[in-house]
Coordinates of C-alpha atoms and ligand atoms in Angstrom, one line a residue:
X1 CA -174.0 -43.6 135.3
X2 CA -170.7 -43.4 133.6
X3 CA -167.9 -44.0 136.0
X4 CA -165.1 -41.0 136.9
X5 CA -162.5 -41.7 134.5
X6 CA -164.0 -44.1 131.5
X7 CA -165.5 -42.4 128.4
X8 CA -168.8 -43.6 127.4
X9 CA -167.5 -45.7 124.7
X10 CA -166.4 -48.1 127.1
X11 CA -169.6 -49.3 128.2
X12 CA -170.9 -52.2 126.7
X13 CA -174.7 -53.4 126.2
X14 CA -174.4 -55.1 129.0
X15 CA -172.9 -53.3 131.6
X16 CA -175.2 -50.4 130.5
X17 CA -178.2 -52.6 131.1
X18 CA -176.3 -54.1 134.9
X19 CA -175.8 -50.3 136.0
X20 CA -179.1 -49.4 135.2
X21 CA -180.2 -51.9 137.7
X22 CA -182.3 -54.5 135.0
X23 CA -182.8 -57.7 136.3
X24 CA -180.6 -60.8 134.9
X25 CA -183.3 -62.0 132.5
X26 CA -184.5 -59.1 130.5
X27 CA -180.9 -58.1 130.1
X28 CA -180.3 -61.6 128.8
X29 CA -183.0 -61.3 126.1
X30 CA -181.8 -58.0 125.0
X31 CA -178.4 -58.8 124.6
X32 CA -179.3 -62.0 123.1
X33 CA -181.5 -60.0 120.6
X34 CA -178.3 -57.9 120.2
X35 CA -175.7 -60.9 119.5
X36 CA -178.6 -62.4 116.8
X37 CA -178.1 -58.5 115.2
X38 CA -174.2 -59.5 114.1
X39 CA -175.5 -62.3 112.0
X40 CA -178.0 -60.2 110.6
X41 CA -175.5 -57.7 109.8
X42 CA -173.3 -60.3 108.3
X43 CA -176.0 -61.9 106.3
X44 CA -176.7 -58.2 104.8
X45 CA -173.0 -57.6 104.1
X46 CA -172.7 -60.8 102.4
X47 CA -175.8 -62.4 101.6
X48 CA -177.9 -62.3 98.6
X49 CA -179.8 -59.4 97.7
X50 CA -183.2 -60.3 99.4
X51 CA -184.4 -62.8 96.3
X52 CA -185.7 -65.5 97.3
X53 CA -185.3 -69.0 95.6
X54 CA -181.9 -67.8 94.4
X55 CA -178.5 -70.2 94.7
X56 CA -175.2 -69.6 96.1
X57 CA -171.7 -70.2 94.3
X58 CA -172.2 -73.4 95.6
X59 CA -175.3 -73.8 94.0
X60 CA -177.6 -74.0 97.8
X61 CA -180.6 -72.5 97.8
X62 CA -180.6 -69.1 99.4
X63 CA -182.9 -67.4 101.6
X64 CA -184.2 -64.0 101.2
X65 CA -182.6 -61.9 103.6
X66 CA -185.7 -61.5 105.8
X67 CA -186.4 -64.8 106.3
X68 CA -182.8 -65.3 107.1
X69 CA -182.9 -62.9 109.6
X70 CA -186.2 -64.2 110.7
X71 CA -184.7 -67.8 111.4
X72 CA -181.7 -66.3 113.1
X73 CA -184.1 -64.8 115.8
X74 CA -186.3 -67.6 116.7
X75 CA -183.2 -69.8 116.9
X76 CA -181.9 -66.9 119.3
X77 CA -184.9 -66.9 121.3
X78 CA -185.7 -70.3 121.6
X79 CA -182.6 -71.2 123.2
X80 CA -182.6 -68.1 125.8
X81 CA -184.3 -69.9 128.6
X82 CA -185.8 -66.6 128.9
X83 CA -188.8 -66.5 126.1
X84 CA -192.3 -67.7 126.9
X85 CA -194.0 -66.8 123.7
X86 CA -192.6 -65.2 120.5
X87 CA -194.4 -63.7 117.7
X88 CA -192.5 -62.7 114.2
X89 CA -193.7 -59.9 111.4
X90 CA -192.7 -63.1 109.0
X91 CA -195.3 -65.7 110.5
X92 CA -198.9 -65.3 111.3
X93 CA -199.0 -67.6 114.7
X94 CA -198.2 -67.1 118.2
X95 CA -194.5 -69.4 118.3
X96 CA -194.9 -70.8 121.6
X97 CA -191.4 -71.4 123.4
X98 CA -192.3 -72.1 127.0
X99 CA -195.8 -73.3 128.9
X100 CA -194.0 -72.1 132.3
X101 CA -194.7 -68.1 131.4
X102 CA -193.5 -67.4 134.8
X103 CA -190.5 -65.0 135.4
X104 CA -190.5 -65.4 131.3
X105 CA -191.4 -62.7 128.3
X106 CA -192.2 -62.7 125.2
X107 CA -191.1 -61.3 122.2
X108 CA -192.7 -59.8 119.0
X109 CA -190.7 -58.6 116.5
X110 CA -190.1 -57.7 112.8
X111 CA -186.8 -59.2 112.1
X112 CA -185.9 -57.1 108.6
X113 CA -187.8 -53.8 108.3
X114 CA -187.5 -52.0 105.3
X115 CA -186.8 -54.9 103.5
X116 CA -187.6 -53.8 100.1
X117 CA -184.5 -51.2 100.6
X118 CA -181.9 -54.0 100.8
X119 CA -181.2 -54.4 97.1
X120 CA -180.9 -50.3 96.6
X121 CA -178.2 -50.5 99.7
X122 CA -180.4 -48.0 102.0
X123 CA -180.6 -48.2 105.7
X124 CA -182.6 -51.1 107.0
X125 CA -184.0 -52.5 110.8
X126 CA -184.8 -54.5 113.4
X127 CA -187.7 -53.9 115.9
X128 CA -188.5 -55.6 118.7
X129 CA -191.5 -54.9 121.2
X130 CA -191.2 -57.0 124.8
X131 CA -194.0 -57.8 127.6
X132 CA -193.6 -59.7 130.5
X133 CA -195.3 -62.9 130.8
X134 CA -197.2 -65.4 128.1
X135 CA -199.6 -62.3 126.2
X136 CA -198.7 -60.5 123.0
X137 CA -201.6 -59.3 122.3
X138 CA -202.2 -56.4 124.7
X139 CA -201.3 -52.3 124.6
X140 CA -198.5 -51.2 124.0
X141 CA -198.3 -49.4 126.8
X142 CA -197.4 -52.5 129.1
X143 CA -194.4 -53.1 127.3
X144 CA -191.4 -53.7 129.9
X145 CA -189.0 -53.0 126.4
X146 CA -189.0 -52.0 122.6
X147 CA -185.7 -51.7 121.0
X148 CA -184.6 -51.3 117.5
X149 CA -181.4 -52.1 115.6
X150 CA -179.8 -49.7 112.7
X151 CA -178.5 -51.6 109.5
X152 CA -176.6 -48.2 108.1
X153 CA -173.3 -46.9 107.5
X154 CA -172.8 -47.4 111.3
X155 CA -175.2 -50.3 113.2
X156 CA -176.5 -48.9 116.2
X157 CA -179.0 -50.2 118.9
X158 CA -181.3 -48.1 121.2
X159 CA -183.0 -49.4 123.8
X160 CA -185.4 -48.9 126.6
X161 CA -186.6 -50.8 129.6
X162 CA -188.2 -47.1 130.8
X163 CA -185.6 -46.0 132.2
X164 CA -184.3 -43.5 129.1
X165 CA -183.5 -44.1 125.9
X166 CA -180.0 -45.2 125.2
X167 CA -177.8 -45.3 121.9
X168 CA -175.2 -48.2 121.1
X169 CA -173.2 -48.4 118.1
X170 CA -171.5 -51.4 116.9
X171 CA -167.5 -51.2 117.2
X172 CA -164.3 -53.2 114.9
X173 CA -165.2 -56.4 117.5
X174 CA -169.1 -55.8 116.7
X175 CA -169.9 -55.1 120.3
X176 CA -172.4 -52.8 120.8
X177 CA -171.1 -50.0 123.3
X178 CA -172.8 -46.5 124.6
X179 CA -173.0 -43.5 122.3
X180 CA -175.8 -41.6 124.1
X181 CA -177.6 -41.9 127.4
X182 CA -181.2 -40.4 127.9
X183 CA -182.0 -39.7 124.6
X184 CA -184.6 -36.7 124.5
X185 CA -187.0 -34.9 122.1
X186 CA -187.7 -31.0 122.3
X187 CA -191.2 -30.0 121.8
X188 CA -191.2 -29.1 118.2
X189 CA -189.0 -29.9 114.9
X190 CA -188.4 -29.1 111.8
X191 CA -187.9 -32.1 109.8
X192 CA -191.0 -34.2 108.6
X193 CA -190.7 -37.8 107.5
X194 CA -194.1 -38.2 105.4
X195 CA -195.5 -41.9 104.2
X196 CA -197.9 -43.4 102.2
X197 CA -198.7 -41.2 98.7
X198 CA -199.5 -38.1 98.7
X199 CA -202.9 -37.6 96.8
X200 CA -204.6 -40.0 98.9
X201 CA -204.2 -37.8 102.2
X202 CA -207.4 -37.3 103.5
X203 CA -207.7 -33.4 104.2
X204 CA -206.8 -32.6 107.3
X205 CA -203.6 -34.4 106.9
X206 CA -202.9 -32.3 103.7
X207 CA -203.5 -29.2 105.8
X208 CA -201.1 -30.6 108.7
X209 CA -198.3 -31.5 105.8
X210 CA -199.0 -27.9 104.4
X211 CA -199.1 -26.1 107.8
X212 CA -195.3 -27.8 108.8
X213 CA -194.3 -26.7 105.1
X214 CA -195.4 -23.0 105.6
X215 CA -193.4 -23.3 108.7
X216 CA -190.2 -24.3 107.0
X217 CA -189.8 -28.0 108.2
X218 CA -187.5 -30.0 105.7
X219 CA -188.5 -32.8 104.1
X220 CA -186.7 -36.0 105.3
X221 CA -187.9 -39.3 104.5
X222 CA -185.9 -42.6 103.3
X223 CA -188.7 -45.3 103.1
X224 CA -187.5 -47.2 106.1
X225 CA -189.1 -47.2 108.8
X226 CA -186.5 -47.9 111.3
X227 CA -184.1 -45.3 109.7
X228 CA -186.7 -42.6 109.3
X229 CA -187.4 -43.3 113.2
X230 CA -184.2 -43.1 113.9
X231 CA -183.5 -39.6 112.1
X232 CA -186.3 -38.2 114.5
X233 CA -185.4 -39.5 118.0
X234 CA -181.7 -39.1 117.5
X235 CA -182.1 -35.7 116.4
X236 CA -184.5 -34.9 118.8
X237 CA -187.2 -33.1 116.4
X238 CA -189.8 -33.6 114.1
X239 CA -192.4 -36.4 112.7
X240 CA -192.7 -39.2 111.3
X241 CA -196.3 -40.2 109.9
X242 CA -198.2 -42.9 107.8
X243 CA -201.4 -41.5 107.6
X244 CA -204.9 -43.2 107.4
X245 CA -205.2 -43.3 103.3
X246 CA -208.4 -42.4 101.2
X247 CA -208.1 -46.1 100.3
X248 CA -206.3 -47.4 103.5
X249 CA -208.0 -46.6 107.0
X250 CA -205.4 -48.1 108.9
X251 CA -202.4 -46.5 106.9
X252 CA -199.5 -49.6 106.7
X253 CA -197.7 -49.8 109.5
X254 CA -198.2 -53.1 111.6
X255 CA -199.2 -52.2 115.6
X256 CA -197.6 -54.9 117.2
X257 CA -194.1 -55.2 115.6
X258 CA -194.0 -51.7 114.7
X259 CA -196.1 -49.2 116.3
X260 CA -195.6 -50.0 119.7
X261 CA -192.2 -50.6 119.8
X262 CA -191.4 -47.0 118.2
X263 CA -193.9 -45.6 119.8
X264 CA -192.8 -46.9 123.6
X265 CA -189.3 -45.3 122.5
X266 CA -190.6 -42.3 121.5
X267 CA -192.9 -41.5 124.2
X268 CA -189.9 -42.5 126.6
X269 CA -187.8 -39.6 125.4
X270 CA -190.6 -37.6 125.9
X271 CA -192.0 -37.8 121.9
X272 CA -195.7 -38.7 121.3
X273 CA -198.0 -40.9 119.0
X274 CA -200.8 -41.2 117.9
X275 CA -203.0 -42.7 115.1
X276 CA -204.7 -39.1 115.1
X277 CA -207.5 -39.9 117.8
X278 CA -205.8 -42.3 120.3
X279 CA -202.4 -43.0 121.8
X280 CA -201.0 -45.5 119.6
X281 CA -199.9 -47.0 123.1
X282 CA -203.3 -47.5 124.2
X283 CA -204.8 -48.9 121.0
X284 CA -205.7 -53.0 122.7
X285 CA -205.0 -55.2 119.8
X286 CA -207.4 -57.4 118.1
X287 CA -205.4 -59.1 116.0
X288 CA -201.7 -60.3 115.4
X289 CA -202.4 -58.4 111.6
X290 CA -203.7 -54.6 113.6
X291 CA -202.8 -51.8 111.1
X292 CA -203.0 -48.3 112.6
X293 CA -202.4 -44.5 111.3
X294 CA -199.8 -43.1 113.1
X295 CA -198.1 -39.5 113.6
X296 CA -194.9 -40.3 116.1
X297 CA -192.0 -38.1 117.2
X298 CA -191.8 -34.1 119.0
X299 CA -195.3 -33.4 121.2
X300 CA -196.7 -30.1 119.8
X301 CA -196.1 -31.7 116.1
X302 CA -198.0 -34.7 117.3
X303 CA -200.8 -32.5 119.4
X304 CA -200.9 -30.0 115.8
X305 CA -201.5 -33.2 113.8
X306 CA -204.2 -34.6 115.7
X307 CA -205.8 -30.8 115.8
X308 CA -206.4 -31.1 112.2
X309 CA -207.3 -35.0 111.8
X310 CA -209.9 -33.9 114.4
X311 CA -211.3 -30.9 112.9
X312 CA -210.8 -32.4 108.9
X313 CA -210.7 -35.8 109.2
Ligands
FDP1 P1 -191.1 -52.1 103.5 O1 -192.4 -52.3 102.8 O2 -190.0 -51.7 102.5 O3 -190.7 -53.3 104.3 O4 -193.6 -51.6 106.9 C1 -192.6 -51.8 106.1 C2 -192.1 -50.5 105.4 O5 -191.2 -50.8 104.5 C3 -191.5 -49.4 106.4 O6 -190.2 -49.7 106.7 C4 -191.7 -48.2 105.6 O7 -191.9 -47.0 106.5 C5 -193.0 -48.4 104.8 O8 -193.2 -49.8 104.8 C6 -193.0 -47.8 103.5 O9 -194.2 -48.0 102.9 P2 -194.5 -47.7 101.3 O10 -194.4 -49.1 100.7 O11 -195.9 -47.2 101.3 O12 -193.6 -46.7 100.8

């Protein structure tokens, strides 16, 4: 894919998304999606520190960053031409953007993961799940794209319309250009990324924590989401999980902004996940709020996990 001659650095979001043969309209959205990022980023560099109700020097009213980075989104989306429905991890309806769902997608998306990490400077995100036509409210498996973007030391995008799993990071002109191509995962790791606390494991998730312990994995976990994802498919090994809690069935994490979209990207570069019975990306939705369980990243650590959720609940 990259040309005799250029270094990977030179290819933009765009071309990447022209040579992999993606039709004009989805790579519209996504680069759209990506230019609403540099606002975002700005917003985080600059903005307040996520407190709502708070004034600037000039004594305006600011807005917490994840409702800032909520608006800059929808205004992004709306005025794609390319959106038929959009659906945002800040508002509880359905946004509807076009009636004409033809040739159109639509969009759900949690515009500032992690946002509770802002005022302690960690790494924060931006997911984005994408079907084709008018319904958000199906598996994740029909996806046509998920993407997520990196707010870190570095910003970096990855992307997939199932064709691989590419890296961008964002250069001096904040254009997003190629780091990686065809991200993939190996079978097994040895890092582990555990949510939710502890003593409310049920047991056969204790076992599957103490099992990867006895087998040396490292404990690696930053409270984001989107970072702690990123850690995993970027290093190609280990889990991430947010188990079903003694007092929390469903674990946390929300299915439709943030389940599907990691777990389409995972599964593309050849990761799994699963609430610990099911594919995460076969779960069908009943509702925008869906909470599911979920162990996500190398296959056998996935398969091990859902081994002893089966046999210990
Ligand atoms: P946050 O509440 O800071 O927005 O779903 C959001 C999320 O963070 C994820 O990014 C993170 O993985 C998880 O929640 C952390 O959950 P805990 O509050 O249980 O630590």
């Amino acid at each position: 894919m990259v040309e005799p001659g250029k270094t990977k650095f030179q290819i933009d979001l765009r071309r990447h998304l022209r040579e992999v043969g993606e039709n004009r309209d989805l790579t519209r959205l996504i680069c759209e999606i990506a230019d609403a990022s540099k606002y975002i980023v700005n917003s985080i560099r600059t903005g307040d520190l996520g407190v709502a109700g708070t004034s600037n020097l000039y004594g305006e009213e600011q807005l917490a960053l994840d409702v800032l980075s909520d608006r800059i989104l929808r205004k992004r989306l709306t005025n794609s031409g390319v959106v038929a429905n959009m659906l945002s991890e800040e508002t509880p309806d359905i946004i509807p953007v076009s009636s004409d769902y033809e040739g159109k997608y639509s969009v759900a998306f949690d515009p500032l993961d992690g946002s509770s990490l802002v005022d302690v400077n960690l790494a924060v995100g931006t997911i984005v799940s994408i079907f084709e036509g008018g319904n958000l409210l199906q598996p994740g498996r029909n996806q046509v794209a998920a993407m997520y973007i990196l707010y870190g030391p570095r910003n970096t995008l990855v992307y997939s319309t199932g064709r691989g799993v590419h890296e961008f990071a964002m250069n001096a002109l904040m254009e997003y250009t190629l780091v990686r191509e065809n991200v993939t995962m190996s079978q097994a790791g040895g890092i582990y990324a555990p949510g939710g606390q502890r003593n409310l494991y049920s047991a056969g998730t204790e076992a599957f924590v103490q099992d990867l312990e006895a087998r040396g994995a490292k404990l690696r976990y930053s409270g984001g989401f989107v970072p702690d994802i990123n850690q995993i498919l970027m290093k190609g090994k280990g889990i991430f999980m947010y188990p079903h809690l003694k007092n929390a069935a469903n674990g946390k994490l929300r299915l439709i902004f943030e389940l599907n979209p990691m777990a389409y990207l995972v599964e593309q570069a050849g990761g799994a996940a699963s609430t610990g019975s099911v594919s995460i990306l076969d779960l069908q939705p009943q509702s925008i709020e869906d909470r599911a369980p979920v162990f996500i990243g190398c296959k056998d650590d996935v398969a091990r996990a859902v081994d002893f959720v089966t046999r210990m609940g």
